[in-house]
CSV table of C-alpha atoms and ligand atoms in Angstrom, one decimal:
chain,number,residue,atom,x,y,z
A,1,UNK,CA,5.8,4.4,-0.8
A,2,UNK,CA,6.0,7.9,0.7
A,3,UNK,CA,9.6,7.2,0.6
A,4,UNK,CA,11.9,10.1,-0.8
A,5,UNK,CA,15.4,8.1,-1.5
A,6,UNK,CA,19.0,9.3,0.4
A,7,UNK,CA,22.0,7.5,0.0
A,8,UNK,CA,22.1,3.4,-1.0
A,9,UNK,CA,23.8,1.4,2.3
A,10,UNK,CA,24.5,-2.1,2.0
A,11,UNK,CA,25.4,-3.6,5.6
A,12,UNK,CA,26.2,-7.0,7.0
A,13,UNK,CA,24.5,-7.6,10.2
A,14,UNK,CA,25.0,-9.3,13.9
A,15,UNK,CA,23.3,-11.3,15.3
A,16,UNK,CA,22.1,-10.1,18.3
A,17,UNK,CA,19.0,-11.3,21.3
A,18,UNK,CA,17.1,-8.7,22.6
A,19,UNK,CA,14.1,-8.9,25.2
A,20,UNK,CA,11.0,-6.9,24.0
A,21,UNK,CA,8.9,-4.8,25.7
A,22,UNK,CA,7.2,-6.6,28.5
A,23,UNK,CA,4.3,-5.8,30.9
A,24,UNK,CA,4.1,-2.3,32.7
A,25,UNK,CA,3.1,0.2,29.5
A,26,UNK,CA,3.0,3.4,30.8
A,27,UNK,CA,0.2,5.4,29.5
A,28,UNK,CA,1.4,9.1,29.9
A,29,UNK,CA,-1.6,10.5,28.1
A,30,UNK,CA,-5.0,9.3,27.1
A,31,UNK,CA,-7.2,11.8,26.4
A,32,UNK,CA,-8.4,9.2,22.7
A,33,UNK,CA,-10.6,6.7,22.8
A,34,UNK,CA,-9.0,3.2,22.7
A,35,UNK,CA,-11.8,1.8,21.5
A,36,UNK,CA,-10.6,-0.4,18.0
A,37,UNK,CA,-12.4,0.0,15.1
A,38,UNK,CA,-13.4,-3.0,13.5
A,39,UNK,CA,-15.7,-3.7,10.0
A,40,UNK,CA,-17.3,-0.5,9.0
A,41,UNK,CA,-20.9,0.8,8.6
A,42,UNK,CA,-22.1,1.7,5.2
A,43,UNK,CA,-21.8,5.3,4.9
A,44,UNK,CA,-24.8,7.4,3.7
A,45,UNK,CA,-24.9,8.9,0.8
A,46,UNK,CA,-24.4,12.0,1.5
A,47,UNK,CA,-21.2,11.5,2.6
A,48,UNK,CA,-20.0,9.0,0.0
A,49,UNK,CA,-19.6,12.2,-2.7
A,50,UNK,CA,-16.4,11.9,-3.4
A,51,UNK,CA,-15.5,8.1,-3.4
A,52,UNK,CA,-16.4,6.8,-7.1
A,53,UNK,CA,-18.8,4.1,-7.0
A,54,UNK,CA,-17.1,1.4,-8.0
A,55,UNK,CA,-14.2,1.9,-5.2
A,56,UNK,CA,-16.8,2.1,-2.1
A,57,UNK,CA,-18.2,-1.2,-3.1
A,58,UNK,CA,-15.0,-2.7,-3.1
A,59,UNK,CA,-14.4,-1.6,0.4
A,60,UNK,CA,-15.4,-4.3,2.3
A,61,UNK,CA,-14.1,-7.3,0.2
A,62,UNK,CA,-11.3,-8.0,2.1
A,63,UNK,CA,-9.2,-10.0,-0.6
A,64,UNK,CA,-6.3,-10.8,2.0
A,65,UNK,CA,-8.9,-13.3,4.3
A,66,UNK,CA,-10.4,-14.7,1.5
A,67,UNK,CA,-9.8,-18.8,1.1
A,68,UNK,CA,-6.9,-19.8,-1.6
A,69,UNK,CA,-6.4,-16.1,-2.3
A,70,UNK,CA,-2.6,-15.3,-3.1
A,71,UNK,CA,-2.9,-12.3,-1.0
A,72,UNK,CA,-4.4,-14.1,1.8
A,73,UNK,CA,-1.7,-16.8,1.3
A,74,UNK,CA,1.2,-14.6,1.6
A,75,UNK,CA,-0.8,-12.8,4.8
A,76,UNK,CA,-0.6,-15.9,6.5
A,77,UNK,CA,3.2,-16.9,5.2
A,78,UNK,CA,4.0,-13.5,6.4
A,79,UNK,CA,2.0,-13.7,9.9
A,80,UNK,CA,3.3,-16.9,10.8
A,81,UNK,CA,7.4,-15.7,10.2
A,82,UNK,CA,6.7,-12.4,12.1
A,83,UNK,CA,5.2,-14.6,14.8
A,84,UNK,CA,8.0,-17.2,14.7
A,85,UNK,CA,10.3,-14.6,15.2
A,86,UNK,CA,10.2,-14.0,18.9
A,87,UNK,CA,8.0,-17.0,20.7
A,88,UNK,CA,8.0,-14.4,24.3
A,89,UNK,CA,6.6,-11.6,21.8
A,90,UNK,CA,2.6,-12.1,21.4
A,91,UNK,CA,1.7,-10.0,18.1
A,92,UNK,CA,-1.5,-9.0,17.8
A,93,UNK,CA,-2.4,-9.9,14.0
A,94,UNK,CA,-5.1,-7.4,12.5
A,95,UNK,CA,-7.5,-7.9,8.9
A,96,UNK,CA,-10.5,-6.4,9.8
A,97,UNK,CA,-9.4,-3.0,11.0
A,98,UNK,CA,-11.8,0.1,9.3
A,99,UNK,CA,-10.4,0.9,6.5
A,100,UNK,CA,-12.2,4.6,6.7
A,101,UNK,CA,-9.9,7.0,9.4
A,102,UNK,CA,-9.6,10.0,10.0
A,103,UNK,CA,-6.6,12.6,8.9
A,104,UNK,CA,-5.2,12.9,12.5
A,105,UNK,CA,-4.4,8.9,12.2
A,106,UNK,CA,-3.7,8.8,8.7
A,107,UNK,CA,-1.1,11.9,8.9
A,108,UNK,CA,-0.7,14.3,11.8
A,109,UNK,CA,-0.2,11.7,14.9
A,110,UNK,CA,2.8,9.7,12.0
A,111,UNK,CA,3.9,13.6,11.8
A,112,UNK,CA,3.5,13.3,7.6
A,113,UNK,CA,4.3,17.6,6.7
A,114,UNK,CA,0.7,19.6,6.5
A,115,UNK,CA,2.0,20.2,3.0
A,116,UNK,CA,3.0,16.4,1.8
A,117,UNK,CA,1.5,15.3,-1.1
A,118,UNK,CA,-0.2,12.6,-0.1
A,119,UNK,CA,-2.6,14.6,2.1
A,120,UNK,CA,-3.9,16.2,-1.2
A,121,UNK,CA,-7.1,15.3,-2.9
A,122,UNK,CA,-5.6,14.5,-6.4
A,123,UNK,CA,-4.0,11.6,-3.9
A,124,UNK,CA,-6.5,10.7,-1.0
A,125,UNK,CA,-10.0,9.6,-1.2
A,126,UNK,CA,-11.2,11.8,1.1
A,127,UNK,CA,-14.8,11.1,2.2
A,128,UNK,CA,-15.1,14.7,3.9
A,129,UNK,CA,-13.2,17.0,5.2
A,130,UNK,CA,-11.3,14.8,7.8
A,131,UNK,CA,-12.4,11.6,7.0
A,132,UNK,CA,-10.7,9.8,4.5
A,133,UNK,CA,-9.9,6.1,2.6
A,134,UNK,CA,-6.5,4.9,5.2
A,135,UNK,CA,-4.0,5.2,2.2
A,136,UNK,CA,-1.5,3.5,4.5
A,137,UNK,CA,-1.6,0.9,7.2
A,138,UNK,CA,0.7,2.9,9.6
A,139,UNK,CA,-2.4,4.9,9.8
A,140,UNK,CA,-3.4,2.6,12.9
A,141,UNK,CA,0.0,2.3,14.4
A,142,UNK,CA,-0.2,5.3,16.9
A,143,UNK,CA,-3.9,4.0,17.5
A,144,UNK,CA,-3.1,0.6,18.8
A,145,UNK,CA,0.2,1.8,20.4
A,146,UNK,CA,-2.5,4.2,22.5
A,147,UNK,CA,-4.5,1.1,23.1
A,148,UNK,CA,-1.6,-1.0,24.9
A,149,UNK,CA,-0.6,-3.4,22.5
A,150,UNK,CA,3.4,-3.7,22.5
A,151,UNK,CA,3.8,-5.7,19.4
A,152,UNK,CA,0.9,-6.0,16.2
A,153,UNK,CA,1.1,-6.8,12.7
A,154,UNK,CA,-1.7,-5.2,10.4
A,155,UNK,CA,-3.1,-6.0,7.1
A,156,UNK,CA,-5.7,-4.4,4.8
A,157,UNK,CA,-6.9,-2.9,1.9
A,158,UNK,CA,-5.6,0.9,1.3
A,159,UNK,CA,-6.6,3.2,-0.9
A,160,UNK,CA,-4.6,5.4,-3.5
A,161,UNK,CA,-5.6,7.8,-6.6
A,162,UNK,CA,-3.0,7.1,-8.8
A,163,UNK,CA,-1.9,6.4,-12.7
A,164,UNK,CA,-3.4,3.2,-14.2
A,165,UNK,CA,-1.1,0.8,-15.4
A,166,UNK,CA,-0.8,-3.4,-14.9
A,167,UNK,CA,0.7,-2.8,-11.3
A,168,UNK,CA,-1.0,-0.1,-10.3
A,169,UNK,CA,-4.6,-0.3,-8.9
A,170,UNK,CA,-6.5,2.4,-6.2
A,171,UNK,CA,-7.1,-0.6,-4.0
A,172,UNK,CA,-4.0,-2.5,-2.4
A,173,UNK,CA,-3.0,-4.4,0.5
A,174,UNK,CA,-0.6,-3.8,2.9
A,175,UNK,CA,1.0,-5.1,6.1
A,176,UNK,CA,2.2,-3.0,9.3
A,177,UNK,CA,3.8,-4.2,11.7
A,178,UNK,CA,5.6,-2.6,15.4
A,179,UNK,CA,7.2,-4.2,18.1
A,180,UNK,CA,8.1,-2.3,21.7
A,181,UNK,CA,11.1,-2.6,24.1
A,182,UNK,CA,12.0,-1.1,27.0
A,183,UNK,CA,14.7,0.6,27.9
A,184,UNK,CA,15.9,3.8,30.3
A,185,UNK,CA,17.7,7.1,29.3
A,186,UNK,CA,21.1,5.4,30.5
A,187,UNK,CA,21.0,2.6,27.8
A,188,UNK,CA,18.7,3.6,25.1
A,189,UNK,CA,21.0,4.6,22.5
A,190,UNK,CA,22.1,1.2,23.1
A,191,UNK,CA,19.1,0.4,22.7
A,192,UNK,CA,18.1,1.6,19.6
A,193,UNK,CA,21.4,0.1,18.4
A,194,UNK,CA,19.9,-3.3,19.2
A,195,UNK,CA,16.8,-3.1,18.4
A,196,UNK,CA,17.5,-2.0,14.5
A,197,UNK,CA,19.8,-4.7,14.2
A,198,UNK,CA,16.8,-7.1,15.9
A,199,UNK,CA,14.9,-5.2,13.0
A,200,UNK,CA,16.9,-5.7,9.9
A,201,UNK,CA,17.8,-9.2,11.2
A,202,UNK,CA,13.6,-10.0,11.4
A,203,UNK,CA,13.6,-8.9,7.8
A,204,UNK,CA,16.4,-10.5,6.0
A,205,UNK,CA,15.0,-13.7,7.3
A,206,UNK,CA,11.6,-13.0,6.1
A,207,UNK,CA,12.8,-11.6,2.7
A,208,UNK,CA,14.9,-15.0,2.7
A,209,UNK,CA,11.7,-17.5,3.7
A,210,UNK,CA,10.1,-15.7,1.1
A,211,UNK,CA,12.6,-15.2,-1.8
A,212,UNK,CA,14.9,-18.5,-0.9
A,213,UNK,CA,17.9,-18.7,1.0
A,214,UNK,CA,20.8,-17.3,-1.7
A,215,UNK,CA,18.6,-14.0,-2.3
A,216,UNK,CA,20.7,-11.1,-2.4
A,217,UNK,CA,19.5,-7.9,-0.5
A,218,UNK,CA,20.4,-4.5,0.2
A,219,UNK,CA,19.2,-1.3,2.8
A,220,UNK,CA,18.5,1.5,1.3
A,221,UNK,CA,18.7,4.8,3.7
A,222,UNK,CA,15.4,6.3,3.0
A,223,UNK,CA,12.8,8.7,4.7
A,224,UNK,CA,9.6,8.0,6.1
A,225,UNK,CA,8.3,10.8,8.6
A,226,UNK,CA,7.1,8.2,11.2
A,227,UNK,CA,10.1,7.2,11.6
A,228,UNK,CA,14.1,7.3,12.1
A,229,UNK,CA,15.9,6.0,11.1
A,230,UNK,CA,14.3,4.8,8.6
A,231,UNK,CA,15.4,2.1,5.4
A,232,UNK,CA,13.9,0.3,2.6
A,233,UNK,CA,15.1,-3.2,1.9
A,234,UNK,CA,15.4,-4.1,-2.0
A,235,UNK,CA,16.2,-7.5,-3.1
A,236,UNK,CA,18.0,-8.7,-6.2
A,237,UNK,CA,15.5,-9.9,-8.6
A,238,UNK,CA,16.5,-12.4,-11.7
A,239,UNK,CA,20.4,-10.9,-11.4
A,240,UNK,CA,20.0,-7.8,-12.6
A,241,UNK,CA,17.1,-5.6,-10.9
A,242,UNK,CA,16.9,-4.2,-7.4
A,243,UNK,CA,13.0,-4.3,-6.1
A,244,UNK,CA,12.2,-2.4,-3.1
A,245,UNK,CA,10.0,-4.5,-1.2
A,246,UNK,CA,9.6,-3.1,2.1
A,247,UNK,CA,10.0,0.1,4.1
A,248,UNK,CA,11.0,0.1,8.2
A,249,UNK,CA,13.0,2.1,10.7
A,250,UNK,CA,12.6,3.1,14.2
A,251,UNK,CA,9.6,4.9,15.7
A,252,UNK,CA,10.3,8.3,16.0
A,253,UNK,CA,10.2,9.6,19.8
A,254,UNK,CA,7.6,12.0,18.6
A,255,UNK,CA,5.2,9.3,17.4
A,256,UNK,CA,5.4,7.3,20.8
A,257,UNK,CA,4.7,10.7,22.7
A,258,UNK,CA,1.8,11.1,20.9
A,259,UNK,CA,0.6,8.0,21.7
A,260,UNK,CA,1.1,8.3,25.1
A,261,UNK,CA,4.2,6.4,25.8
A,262,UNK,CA,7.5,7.7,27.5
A,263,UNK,CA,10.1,7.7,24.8
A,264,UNK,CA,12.9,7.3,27.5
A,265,UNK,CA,11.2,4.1,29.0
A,266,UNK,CA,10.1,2.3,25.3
A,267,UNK,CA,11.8,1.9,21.7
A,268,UNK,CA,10.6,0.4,19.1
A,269,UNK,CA,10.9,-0.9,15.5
A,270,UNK,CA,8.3,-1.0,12.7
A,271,UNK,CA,8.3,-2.0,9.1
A,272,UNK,CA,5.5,-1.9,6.3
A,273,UNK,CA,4.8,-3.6,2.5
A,274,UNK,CA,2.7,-4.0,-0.2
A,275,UNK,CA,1.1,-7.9,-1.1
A,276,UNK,CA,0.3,-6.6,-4.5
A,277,UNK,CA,3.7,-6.3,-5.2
A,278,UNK,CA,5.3,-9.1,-3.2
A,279,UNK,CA,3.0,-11.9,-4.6
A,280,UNK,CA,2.5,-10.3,-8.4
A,281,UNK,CA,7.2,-11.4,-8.2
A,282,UNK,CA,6.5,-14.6,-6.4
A,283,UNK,CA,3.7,-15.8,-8.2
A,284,UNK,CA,4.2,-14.5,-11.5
A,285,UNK,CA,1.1,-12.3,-11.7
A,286,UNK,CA,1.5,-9.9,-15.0
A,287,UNK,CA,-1.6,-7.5,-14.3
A,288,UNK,CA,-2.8,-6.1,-11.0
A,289,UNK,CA,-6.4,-6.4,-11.5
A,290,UNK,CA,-6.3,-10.6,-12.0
A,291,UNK,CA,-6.4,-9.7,-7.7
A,292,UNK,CA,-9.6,-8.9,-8.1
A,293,UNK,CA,-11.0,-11.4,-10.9
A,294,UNK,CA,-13.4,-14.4,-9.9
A,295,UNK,CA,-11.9,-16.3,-13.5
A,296,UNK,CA,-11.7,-19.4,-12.4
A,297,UNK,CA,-8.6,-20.0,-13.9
A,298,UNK,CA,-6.8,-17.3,-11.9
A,299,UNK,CA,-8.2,-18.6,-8.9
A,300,UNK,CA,-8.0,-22.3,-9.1
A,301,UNK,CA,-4.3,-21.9,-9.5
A,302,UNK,CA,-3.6,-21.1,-5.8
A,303,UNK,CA,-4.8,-23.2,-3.0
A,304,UNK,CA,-4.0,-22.4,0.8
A,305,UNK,CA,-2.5,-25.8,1.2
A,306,UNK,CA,0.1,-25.2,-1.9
A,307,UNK,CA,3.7,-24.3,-1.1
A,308,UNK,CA,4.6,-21.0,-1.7
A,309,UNK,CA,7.8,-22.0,-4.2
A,310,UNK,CA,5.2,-24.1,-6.5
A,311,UNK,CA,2.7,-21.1,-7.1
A,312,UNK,CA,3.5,-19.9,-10.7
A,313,UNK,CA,0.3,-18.5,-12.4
A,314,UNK,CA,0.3,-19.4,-15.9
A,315,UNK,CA,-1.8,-17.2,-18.2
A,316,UNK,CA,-4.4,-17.7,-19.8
A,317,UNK,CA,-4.5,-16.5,-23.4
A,318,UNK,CA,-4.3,-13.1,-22.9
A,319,UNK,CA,-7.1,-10.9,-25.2
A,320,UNK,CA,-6.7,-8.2,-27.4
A,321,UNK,CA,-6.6,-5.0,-26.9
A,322,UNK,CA,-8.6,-1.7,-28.1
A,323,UNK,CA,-6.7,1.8,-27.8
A,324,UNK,CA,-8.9,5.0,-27.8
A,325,UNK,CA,-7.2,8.4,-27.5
A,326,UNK,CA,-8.4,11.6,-25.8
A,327,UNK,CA,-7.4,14.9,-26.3
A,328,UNK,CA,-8.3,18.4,-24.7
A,329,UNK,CA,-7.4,21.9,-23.3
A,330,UNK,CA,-6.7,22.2,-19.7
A,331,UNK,CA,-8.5,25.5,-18.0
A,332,UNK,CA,-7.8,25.4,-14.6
A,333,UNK,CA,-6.4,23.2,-11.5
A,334,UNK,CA,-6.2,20.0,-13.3
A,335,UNK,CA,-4.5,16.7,-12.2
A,336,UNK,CA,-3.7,13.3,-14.1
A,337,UNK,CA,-4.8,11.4,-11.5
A,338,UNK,CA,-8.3,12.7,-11.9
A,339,UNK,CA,-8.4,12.1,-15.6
A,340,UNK,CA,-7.4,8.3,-14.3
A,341,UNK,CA,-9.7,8.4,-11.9
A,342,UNK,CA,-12.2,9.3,-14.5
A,343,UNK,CA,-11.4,6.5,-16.3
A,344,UNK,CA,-11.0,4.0,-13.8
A,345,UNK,CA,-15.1,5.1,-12.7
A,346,UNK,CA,-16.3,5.1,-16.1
A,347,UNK,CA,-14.9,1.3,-17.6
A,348,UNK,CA,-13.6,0.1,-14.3
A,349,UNK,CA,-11.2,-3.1,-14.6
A,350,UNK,CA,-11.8,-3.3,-19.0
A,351,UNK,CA,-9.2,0.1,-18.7
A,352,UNK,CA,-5.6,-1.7,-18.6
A,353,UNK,CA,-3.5,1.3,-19.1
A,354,UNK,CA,-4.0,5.2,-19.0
A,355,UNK,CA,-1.0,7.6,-20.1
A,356,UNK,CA,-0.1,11.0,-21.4
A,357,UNK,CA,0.7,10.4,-25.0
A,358,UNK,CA,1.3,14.4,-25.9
A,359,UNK,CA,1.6,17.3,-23.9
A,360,UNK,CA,2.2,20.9,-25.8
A,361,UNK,CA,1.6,24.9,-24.8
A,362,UNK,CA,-0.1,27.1,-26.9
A,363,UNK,CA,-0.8,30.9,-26.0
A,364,UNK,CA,-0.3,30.1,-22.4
A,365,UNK,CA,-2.7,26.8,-22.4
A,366,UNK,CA,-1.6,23.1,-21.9
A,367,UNK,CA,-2.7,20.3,-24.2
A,368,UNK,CA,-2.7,16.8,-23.2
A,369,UNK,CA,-3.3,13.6,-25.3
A,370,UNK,CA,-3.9,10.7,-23.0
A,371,UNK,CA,-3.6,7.0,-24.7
A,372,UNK,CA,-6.5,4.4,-23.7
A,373,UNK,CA,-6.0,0.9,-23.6
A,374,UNK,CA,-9.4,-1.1,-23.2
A,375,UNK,CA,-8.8,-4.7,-22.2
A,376,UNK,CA,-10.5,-7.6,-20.5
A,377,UNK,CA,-8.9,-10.1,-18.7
A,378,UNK,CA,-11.8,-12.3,-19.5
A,379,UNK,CA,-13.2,-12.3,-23.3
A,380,UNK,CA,-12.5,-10.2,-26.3
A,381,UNK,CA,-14.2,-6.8,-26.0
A,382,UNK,CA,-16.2,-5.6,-29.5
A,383,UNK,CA,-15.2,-2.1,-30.8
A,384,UNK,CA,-19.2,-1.2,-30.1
A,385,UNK,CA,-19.2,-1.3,-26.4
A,386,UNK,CA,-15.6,-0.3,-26.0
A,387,UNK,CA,-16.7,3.4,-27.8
A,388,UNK,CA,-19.8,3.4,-25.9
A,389,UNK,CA,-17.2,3.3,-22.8
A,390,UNK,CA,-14.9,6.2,-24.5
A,391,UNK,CA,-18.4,8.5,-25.4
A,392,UNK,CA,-19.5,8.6,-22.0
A,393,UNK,CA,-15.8,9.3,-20.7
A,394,UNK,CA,-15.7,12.0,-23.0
A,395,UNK,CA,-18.7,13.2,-21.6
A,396,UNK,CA,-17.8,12.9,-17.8
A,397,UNK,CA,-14.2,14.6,-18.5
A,398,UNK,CA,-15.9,17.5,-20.5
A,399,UNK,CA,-18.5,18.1,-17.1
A,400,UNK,CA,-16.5,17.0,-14.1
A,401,UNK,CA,-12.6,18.2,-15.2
A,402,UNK,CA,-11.6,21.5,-16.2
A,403,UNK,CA,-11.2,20.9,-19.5
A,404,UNK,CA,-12.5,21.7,-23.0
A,405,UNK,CA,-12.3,18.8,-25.3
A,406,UNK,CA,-10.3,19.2,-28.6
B,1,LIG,N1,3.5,3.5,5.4
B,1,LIG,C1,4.6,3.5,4.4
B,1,LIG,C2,4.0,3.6,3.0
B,1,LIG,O1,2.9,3.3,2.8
B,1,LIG,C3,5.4,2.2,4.6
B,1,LIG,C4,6.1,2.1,5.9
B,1,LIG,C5,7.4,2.5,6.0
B,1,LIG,C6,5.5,1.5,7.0
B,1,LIG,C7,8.1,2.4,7.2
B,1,LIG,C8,6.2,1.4,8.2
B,1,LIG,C9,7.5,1.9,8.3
B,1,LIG,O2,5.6,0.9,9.3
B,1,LIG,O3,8.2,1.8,9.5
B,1,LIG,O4,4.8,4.1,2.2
């Protein structure tokens, strides 16, 4: 999450009815096209430069609509409580939204800081200049707010360069949801009273169709630039672990305005999470990637018609792994995430885990000594392909990075 952490505030909440946003949007502004994009075009190749390979074919796979998927299981759980929730409320449920947008959706019209992290290229996939890999949902929030909707409830595949572990992968799902009521300057403090207790209230009842009745939770004050004010919800996991599991919050005034509604006529709520996450809790799942394995025996253990409480994944006998170490001299703008990156292009899913084993300084250069663990989720892997994998990263570090291999 884009979240950067305040103060921890546990509340109890009321109970409380509030009408949504009806007919009569006022469209201040329109000067954007309205027009929803829906499955992407293959790009051309010139364009596809800086998305590895193995990410742009994943692009249109769409795990969270495929039959018996867990994601696409929890999707519908999800979809069917948000819906539930408020039978005068229509949301508009979303899966086949582009994944490619463009930096004005992604960060300037959710008002993310010109200088945020997440807008750099050691964190985006950008496909040019201001085209990029959505590396959030939100990114179509202000878009479908511009297109009239009043209430929707988004899910798709996002795209992250980040560290490579068992629960992190650069493809994940989320879901995005918003939800509009109208007000008038005289009330809408009142307003915005109501509607984040209508929020948190939507919330704790989802977290508690999902996690069972007796879970415990907790709000978390938090900062998201999209919105305020903004929280994270964390539940109590096994007794003794808080998990943050979503983020939510008001829209911010700005963020309507920009998408051409009258912040003094309509308030809203909207809240955002990660399946991976969610169902790797539920379900069990230990690494990331069994998402995106056709074994059959990940995917015959979840079935559409299955309740959600009986879907345990048992593993399957788990294969050993090979570790391979890297070392070199750093010359110039380096990040880790492209050294992950690197390695995520080169061995795709046999790479389980990438991490900085040794870091030192010598006359003014850095060292680093990254630790590679080779491991299929499938079969045992022989020590001959796995250091035909490591030669040929050694080779793409040493010509794409700016490094000089010790
Ligand atoms: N887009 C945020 C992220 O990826 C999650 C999020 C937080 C979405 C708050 C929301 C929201 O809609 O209101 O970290």
């Amino acid at each position: 999450m884009y979240a950067i952490r305040l103060t921890t505030n546990p509340r109890l909440f009321v109970f409380s009815t509030l009408r949504n946003y009806s007919n009569n949007v006022r469209i201040i502004s329109n000067s954007f096209s309205t027009k929803i994009p829906t499955s992407h075009e293959p790009l051309p190749e010139s364009h596809r430069g800086r998305v590895p390979t193995n990410i742009w074919e994943k692009t249109n796979t769409n795990l969270h609509t495929k039959p018996n998927h867990p994601l696409n299981i929890l999707r519908k759980t999800i979809e069917s409580h948000i819906q539930n929730t408020d039978e005068s409320c229509m949301f508009n449920m979303n899966t086949s939204l582009s994944p490619i947008v463009t930096s004005e959706h992604c960060f300037d019209d959710l008002l993310v800081p010109s200088d945020h992290i997440s807008r750099n290229a050691s964190d985006t996939y950008y496909i040019d200049d201001n085209t990029l890999l959505r590396t959030h949902m939100t990114a179509h929030d202000p878009y479908l707010l511009r297109s009239g909707m009043k209430a929707a409830l988004s899910t798709g595949d996002v795209y992250r360069r980040d560290t490579v572990d068992r629960t992190h992968y650069p493809i994940f799902h989320q879901m995005d949801a918003f939800k509009l009521y109208q007000t008038n300057s005289l009330i809408k403090s009142k307003t915005r009273h109501q509607i984040e207790n209508d929020l948190k209230n939507v919330l704790v009842d989802l977290a508690h169709t999902l996690f069972g009745q007796g879970a415990k939770f907790r709000w978390v004050n938090t900062y998201f630039p999209f919105t305020t004010p903004s929280f994270e919800l964390e539940i109590l996991w096994n007794n003794d672990e808080w998990l943050e599991v979503l983020g939510c919050g008001l829209l911010h005034n700005e963020v309507l305005e920009k998408s051409g509604l009258n912040s003094d006529e309509v308030q809203g709520w909207a809240f955002g999470l990660g399946l991976e996450r969610l169902a790797m809790i539920l379900f069990n799942i230990p690494d990331i990637r069994l998402f995106w394995c056709t074994d059959e025996r990940f995917v015959k253990q979840f079935n559409d018609n299955f309740h959600l409480k009986d879907m345990k994944f048992k593993p399957f006998s788990a294969f050993p792994p090979i570790e391979k170490h890297l070392s070199f001299w750093v010359n110039g703008q380096f990040h880790e995430n492209d050294f992950c990156q690197t390695a995520r292009a080169v061995g795709g899913d046999l790479i389980e885990h990438v991490e900085v084993i040794d870091r030192f300084q010598r006359n003014g250069q850095e060292s680093l000594c990254f630790n590679v663990v080779f491991r299929s989720l499938h079969r045992s892997l022989t020590h001959v392909e796995v250091n035909e994998i490591y030669e040929s990263l050694r080779q793409q570090v040493a010509t794409n990075l700016p490094v000089t291999l010790r």
